[in-house]
Short mmCIF file of C-alpha atoms and ligand atoms in Angstrom, two decimals:
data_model
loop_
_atom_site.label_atom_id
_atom_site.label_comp_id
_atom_site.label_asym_id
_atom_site.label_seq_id
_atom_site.Cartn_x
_atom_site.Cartn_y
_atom_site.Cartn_z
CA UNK A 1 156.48 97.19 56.67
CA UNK A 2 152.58 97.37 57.68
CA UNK A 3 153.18 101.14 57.97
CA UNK A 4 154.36 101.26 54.14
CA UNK A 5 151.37 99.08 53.01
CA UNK A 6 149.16 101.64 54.43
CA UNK A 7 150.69 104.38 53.18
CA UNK A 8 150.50 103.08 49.74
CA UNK A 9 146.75 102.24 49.99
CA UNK A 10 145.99 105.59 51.47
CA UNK A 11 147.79 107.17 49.04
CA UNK A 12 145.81 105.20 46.15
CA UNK A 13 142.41 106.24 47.96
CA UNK A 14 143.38 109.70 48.29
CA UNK A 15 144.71 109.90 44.53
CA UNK A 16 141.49 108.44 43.09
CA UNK A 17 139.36 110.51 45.46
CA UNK A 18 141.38 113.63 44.39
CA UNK A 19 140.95 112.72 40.39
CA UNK A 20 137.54 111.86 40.74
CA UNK A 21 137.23 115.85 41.92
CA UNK A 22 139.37 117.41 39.52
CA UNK A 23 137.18 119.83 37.30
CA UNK A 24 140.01 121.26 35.23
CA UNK A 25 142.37 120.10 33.76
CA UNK A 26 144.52 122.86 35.56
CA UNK A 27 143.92 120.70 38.99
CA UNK A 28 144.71 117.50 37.11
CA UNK A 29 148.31 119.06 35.98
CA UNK A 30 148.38 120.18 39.96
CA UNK A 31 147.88 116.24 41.01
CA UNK A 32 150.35 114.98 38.73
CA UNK A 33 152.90 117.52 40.55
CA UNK A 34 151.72 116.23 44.22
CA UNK A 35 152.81 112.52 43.07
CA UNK A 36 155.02 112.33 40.02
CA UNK A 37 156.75 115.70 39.71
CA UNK A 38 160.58 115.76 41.16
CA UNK A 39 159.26 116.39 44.77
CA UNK A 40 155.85 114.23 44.38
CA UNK A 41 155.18 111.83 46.66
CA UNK A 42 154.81 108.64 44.76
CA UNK A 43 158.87 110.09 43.32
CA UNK A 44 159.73 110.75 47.43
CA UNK A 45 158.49 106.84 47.94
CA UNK A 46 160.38 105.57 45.48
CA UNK A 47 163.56 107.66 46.72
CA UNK A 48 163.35 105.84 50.01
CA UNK A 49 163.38 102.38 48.82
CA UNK A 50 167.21 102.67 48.77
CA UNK A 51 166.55 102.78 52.93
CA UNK A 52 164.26 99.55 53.11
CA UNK A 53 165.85 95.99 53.84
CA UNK A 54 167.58 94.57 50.56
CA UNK A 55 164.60 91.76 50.79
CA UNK A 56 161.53 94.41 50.75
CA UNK A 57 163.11 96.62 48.16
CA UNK A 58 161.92 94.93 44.75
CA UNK A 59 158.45 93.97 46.79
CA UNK A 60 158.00 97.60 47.34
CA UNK A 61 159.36 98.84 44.42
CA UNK A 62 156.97 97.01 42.31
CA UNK A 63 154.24 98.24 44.36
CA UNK A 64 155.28 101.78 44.20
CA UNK A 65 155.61 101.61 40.19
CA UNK A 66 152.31 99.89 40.15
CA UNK A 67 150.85 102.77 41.78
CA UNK A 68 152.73 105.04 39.39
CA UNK A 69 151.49 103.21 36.65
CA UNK A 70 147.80 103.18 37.66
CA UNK A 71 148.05 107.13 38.25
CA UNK A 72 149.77 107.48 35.05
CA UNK A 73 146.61 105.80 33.31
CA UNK A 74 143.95 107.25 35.32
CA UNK A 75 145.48 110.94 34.46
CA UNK A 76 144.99 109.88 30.86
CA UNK A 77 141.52 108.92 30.87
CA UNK A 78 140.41 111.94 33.61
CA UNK A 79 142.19 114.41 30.73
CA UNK A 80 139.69 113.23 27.36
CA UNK A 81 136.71 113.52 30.09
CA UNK A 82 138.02 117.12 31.42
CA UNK A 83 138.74 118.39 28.13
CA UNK A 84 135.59 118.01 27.07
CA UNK A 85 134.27 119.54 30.40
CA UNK A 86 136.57 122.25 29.32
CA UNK A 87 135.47 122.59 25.82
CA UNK A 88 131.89 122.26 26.64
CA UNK A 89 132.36 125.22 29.17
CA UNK A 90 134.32 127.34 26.19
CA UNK A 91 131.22 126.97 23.96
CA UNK A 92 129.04 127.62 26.86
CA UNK A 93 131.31 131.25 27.39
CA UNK A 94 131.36 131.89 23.80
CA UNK A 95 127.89 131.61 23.20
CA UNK A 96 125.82 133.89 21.12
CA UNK A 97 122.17 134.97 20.77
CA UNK A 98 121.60 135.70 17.19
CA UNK A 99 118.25 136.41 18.05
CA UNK A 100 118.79 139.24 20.14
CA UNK A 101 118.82 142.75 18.37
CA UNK A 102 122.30 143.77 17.69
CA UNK A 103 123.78 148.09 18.39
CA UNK A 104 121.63 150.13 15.56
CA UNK A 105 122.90 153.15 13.63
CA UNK A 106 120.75 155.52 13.67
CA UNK A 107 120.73 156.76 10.05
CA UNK A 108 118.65 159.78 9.85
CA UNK A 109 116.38 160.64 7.44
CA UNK A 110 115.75 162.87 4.41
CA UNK A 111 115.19 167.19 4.97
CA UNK A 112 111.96 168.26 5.27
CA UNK A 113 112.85 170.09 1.84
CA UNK A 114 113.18 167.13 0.07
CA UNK A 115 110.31 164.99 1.34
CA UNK A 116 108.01 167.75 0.42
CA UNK A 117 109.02 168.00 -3.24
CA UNK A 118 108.79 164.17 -3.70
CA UNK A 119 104.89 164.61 -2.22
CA UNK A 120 104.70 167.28 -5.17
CA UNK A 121 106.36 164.97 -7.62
CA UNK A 122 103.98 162.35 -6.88
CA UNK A 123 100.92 164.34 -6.87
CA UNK A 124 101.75 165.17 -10.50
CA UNK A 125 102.72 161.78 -11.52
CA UNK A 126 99.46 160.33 -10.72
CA UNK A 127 98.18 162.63 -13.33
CA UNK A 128 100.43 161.31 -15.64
CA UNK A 129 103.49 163.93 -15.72
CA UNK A 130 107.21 162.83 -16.50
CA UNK A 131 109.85 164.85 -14.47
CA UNK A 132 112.37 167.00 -16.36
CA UNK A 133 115.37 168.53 -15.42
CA UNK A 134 117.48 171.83 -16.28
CA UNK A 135 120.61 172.82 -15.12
CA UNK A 136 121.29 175.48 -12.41
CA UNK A 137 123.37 177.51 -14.26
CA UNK A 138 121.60 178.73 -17.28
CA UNK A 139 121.68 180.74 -19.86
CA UNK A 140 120.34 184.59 -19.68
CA UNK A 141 117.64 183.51 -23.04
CA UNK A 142 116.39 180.50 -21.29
CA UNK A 143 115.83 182.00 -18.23
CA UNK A 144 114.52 185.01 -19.47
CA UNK A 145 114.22 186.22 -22.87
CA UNK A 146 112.35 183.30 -24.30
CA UNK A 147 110.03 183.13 -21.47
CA UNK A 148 108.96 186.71 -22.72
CA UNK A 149 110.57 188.73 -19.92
CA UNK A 150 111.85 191.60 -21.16
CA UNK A 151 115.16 194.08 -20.64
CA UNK A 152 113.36 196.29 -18.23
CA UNK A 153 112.11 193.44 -15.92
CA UNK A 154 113.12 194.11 -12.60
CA UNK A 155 114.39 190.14 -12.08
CA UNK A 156 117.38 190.85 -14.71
CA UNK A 157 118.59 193.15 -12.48
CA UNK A 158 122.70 192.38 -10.90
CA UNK A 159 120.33 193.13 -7.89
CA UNK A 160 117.96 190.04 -7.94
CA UNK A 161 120.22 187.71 -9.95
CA UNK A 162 123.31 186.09 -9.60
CA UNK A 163 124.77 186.33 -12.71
CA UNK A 164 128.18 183.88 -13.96
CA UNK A 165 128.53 186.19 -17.02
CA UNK A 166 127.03 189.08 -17.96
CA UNK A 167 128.67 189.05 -21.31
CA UNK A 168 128.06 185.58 -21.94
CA UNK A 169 124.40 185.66 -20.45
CA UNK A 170 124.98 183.07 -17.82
CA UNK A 171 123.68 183.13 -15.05
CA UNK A 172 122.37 180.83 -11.97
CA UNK A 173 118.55 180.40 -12.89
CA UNK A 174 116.23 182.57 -10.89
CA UNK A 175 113.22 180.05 -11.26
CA UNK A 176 112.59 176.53 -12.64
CA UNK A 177 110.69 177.81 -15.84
CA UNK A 178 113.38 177.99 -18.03
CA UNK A 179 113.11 174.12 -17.76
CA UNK A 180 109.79 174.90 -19.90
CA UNK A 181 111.97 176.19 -22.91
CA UNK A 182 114.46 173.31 -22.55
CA UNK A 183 112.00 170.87 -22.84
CA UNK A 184 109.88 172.51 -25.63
CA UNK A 185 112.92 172.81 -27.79
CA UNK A 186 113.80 169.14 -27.35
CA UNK A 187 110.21 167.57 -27.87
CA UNK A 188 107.17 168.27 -29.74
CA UNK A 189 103.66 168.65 -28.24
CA UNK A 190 102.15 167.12 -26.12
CA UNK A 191 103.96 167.88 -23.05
CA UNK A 192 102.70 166.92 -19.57
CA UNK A 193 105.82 167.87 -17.66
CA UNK A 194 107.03 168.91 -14.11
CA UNK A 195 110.65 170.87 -13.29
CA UNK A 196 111.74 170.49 -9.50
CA UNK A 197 114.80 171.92 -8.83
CA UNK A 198 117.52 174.22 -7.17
CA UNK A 199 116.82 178.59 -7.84
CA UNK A 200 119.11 180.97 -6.96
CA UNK A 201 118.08 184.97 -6.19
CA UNK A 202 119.79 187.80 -4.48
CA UNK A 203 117.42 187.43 -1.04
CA UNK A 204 117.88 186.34 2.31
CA UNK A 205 115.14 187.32 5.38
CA UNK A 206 112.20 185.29 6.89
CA UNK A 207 110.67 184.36 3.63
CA UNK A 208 113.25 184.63 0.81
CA UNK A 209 116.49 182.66 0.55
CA UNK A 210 119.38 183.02 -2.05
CA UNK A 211 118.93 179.26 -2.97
CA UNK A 212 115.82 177.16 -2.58
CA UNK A 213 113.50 174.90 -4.29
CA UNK A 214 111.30 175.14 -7.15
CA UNK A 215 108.68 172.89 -9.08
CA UNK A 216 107.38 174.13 -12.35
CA UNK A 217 104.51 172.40 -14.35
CA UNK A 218 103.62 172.88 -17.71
CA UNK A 219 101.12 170.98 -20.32
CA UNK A 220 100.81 172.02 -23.85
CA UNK A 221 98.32 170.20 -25.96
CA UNK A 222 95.39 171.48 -28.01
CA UNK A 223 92.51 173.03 -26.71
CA UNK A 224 94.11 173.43 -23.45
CA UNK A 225 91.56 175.87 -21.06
CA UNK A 226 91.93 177.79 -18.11
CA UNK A 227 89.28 174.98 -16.85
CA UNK A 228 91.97 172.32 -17.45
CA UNK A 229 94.79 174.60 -15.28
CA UNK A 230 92.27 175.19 -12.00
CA UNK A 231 91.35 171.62 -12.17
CA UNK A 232 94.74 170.40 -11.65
CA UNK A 233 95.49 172.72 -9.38
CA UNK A 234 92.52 172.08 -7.45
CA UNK A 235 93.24 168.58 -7.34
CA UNK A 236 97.02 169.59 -6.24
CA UNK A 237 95.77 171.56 -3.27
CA UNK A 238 93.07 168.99 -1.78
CA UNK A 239 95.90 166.19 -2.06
CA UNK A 240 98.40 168.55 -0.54
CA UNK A 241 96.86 170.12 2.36
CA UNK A 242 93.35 168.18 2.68
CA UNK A 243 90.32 167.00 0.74
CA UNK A 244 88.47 170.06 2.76
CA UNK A 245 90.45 172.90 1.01
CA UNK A 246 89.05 175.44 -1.39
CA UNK A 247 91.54 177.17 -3.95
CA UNK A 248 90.98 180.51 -5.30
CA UNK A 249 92.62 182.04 -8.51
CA UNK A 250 93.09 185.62 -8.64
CA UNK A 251 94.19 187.72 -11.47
CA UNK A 252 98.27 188.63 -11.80
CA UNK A 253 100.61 189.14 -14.49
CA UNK A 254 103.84 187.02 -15.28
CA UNK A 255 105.69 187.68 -18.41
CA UNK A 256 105.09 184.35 -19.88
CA UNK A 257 101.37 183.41 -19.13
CA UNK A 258 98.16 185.43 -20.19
CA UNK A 259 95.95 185.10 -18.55
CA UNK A 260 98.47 184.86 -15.11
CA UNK A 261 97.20 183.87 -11.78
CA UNK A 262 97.87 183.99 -8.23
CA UNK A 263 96.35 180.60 -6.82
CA UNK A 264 95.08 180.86 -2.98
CA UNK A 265 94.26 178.15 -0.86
CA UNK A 266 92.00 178.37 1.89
CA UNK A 267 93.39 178.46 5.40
CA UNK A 268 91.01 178.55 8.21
CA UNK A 269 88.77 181.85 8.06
CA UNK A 270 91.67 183.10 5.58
CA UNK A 271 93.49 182.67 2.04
CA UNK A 272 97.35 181.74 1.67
CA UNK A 273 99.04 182.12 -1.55
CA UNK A 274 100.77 178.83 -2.66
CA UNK A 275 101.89 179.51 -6.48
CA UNK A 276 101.83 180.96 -10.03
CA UNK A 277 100.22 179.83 -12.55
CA UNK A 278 99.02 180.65 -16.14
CA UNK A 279 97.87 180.01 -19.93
CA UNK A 280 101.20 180.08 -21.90
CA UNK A 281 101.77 182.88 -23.78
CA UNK A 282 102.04 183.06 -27.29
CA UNK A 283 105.34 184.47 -27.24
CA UNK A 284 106.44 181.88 -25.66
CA UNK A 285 105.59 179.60 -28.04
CA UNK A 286 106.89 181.41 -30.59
CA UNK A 287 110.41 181.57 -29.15
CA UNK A 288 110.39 177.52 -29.10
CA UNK A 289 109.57 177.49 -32.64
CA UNK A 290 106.00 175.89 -31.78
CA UNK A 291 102.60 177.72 -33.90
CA UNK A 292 100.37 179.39 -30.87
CA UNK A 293 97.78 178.81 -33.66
CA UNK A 294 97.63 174.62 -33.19
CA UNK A 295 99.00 174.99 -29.56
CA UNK A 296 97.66 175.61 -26.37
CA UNK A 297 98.93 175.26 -22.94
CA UNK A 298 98.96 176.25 -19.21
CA UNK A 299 102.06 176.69 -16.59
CA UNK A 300 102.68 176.97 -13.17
CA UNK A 301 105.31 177.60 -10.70
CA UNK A 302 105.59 176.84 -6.80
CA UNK A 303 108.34 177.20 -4.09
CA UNK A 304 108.68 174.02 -2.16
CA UNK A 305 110.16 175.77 1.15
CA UNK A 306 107.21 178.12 0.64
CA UNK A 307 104.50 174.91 0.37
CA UNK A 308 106.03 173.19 3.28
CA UNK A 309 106.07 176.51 5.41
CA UNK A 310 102.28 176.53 5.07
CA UNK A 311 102.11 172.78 5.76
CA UNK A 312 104.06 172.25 8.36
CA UNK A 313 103.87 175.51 10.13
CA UNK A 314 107.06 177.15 9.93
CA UNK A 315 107.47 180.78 9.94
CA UNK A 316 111.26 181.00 9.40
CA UNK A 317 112.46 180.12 5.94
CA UNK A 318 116.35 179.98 7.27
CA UNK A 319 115.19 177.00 9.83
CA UNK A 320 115.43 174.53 6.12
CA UNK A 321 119.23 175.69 5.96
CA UNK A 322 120.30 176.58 10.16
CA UNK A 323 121.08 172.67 10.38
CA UNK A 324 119.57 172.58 13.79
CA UNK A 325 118.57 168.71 14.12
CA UNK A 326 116.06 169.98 16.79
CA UNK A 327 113.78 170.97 13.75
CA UNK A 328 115.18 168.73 11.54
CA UNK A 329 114.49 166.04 13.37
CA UNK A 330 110.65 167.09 14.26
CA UNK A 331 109.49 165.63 10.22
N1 LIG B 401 108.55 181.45 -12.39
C1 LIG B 401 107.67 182.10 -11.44
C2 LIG B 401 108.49 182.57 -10.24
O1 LIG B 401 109.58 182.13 -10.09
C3 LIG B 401 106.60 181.18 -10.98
C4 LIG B 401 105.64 180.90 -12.04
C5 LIG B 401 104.51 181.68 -12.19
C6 LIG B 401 105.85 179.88 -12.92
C7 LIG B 401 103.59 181.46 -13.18
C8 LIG B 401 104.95 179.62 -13.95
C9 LIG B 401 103.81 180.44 -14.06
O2 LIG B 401 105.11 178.63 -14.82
O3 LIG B 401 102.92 180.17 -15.04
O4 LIG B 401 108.00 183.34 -9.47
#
């Protein structure tokens, strides 16, 4: 039975060399197959003890079991060290670097439109103005009558304004003054306000749209002087355009300042309009109820498309409403 012997002990060294290999627990399942599964070959030796001398058979069958035992244990205690190999290798796969930068959204930014009127607002803030607001649709006296502009002005024309109602005077505001009349009738002097906002007129080429932007100042306190109006504005155009600029004021008419103005800045060799402006007029004043005697008071009136045109050098007013992100993208 030398040959058995042998068999057994190679079979023990080849078992314990083959577990000492196993790296998964996959190959470990696979060895206990080879040996202990229906065909294995520890299950085939202990098949053919029924063919060994009646003497050897216990001898050998003890021997055999042994063997089957020993595997038994050493699967055990190869499985806790290749399940952690296993989980360790997991944690390994699984791993994350939450320093690394993760997928960004790229999440625009605001219209050229709008970043231009908050540079307005904040100009006039540092000088101490609050920011008022209107609505869009307003009535025909705010937006005209008691800002002085009478029947025969051109702007109440069906032609130059959209109107809601003719009968009931509504209409959608044509400029951001009527804000002035809003704000008179709800506060007494002083007033140190700015109006940005949506206008609506009947227009649409290179320079004109039916809806765009507005900001409209006005200050009423007393003694107010056209000084105090081309100081501010002054001021406005250096932090708006550069510290170099000159501004220029040139004689106009609106219905509700006199004096009015036309205020240029300089350009280069040349002079570009940016806005209106003027001393309130007394009419005005009167149709908010306040005495033109004790109060004085100066107004002005830009168009933020308009501003950033000359800023930023556009020469197409529709570019702020084509939606091309090739230019919106360029501020
Ligand atoms: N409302 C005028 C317009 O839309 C602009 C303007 C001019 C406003 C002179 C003013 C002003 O307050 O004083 O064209």
């Amino acid at each position: 039975m030398i040959r058995l012997d042998e068999e057994i002990k190679k079979m023990e060294d080849e078992i314990s060399q083959k577990l000492e290999n196993a790296n998964s627990l996959k190959e470990l399942q696979d060895i206990r197959v080879e040996y202990l599964g229906k065909k294995g070959k520890i299950t085939t030796l202990l098949k053919n003890l029924k063919n060994l001398p009646r003497d050897q058979k216990p001898i050998y069958g003890k021997k055999i079991n042994e063997l089957k035992d020993k595997l038994e244990k050493e699967i055990e205690k190869h499985r806790s060290r290749l399940e952690e190999i296993e989980e360790n290798r997991r944690l390994e796969q699984e791993r994350v670097d939450i320093t690394l930068f993760g997928a960004r959204r790229s999440i625009g930014h605001r219209h050229l439109v709008s970043m231009v009127m908050e540079e307005i607002e904040d100009i006039f803030i540092s000088l101490g103005y609050e920011i008022a607001e209107g609505p869009e649709a307003e009535t025909e006296h705010n937006n005209f009558d008691a800002l002085n502009t009478p029947e025969w002005h051109p702007a109440r024309d069906e032609h130059d304004t959209f109107y809601i109602s003719r009968k009931d005077g509504i209409l959608l505001r044509s400029h951001t003054s009527p804000v002035q009349i809003r704000t008179m009738l709800s506060k007494s002097p002083p007033i140190k306000i700015i109006a940005p906002g949506k206008v609506y007129r009947r227009d649409y080429d290179a320079t004109h749209l039916p809806m765009f932007h507005q900001v409209e100042g006005l200050l009423v306190d007393r003694k107010v002087s056209v000084a105090h109006l081309k100081a501010t504005l002054d001021f406005f155009a250096k932090k708006m355009f550069g510290p170099e600029r000159k501004t220029k004021f040139v004689p106009s008419f609106f219905p509700f300042t006199e004096p009015s103005f036309e205020v240029y800045v300089s350009f280069g060799d040349g002079w570009l309009e940016i806005l209106g402006a003027g001393m309130v007029d007394p009419n005005v004043f009167k149709a908010v109820g306040y005495d033109p005697e004790e109060w004085t008071g100066f107004a002005f009136g830009m168009g933020v498309e308009r501003i950033a045109m000359l800023k930023y050098g556009i020469d197409d007013i529709r570019m702020f409403v084509r939606n091309d992100l090739r230019f919106v993208r360029q501020f």
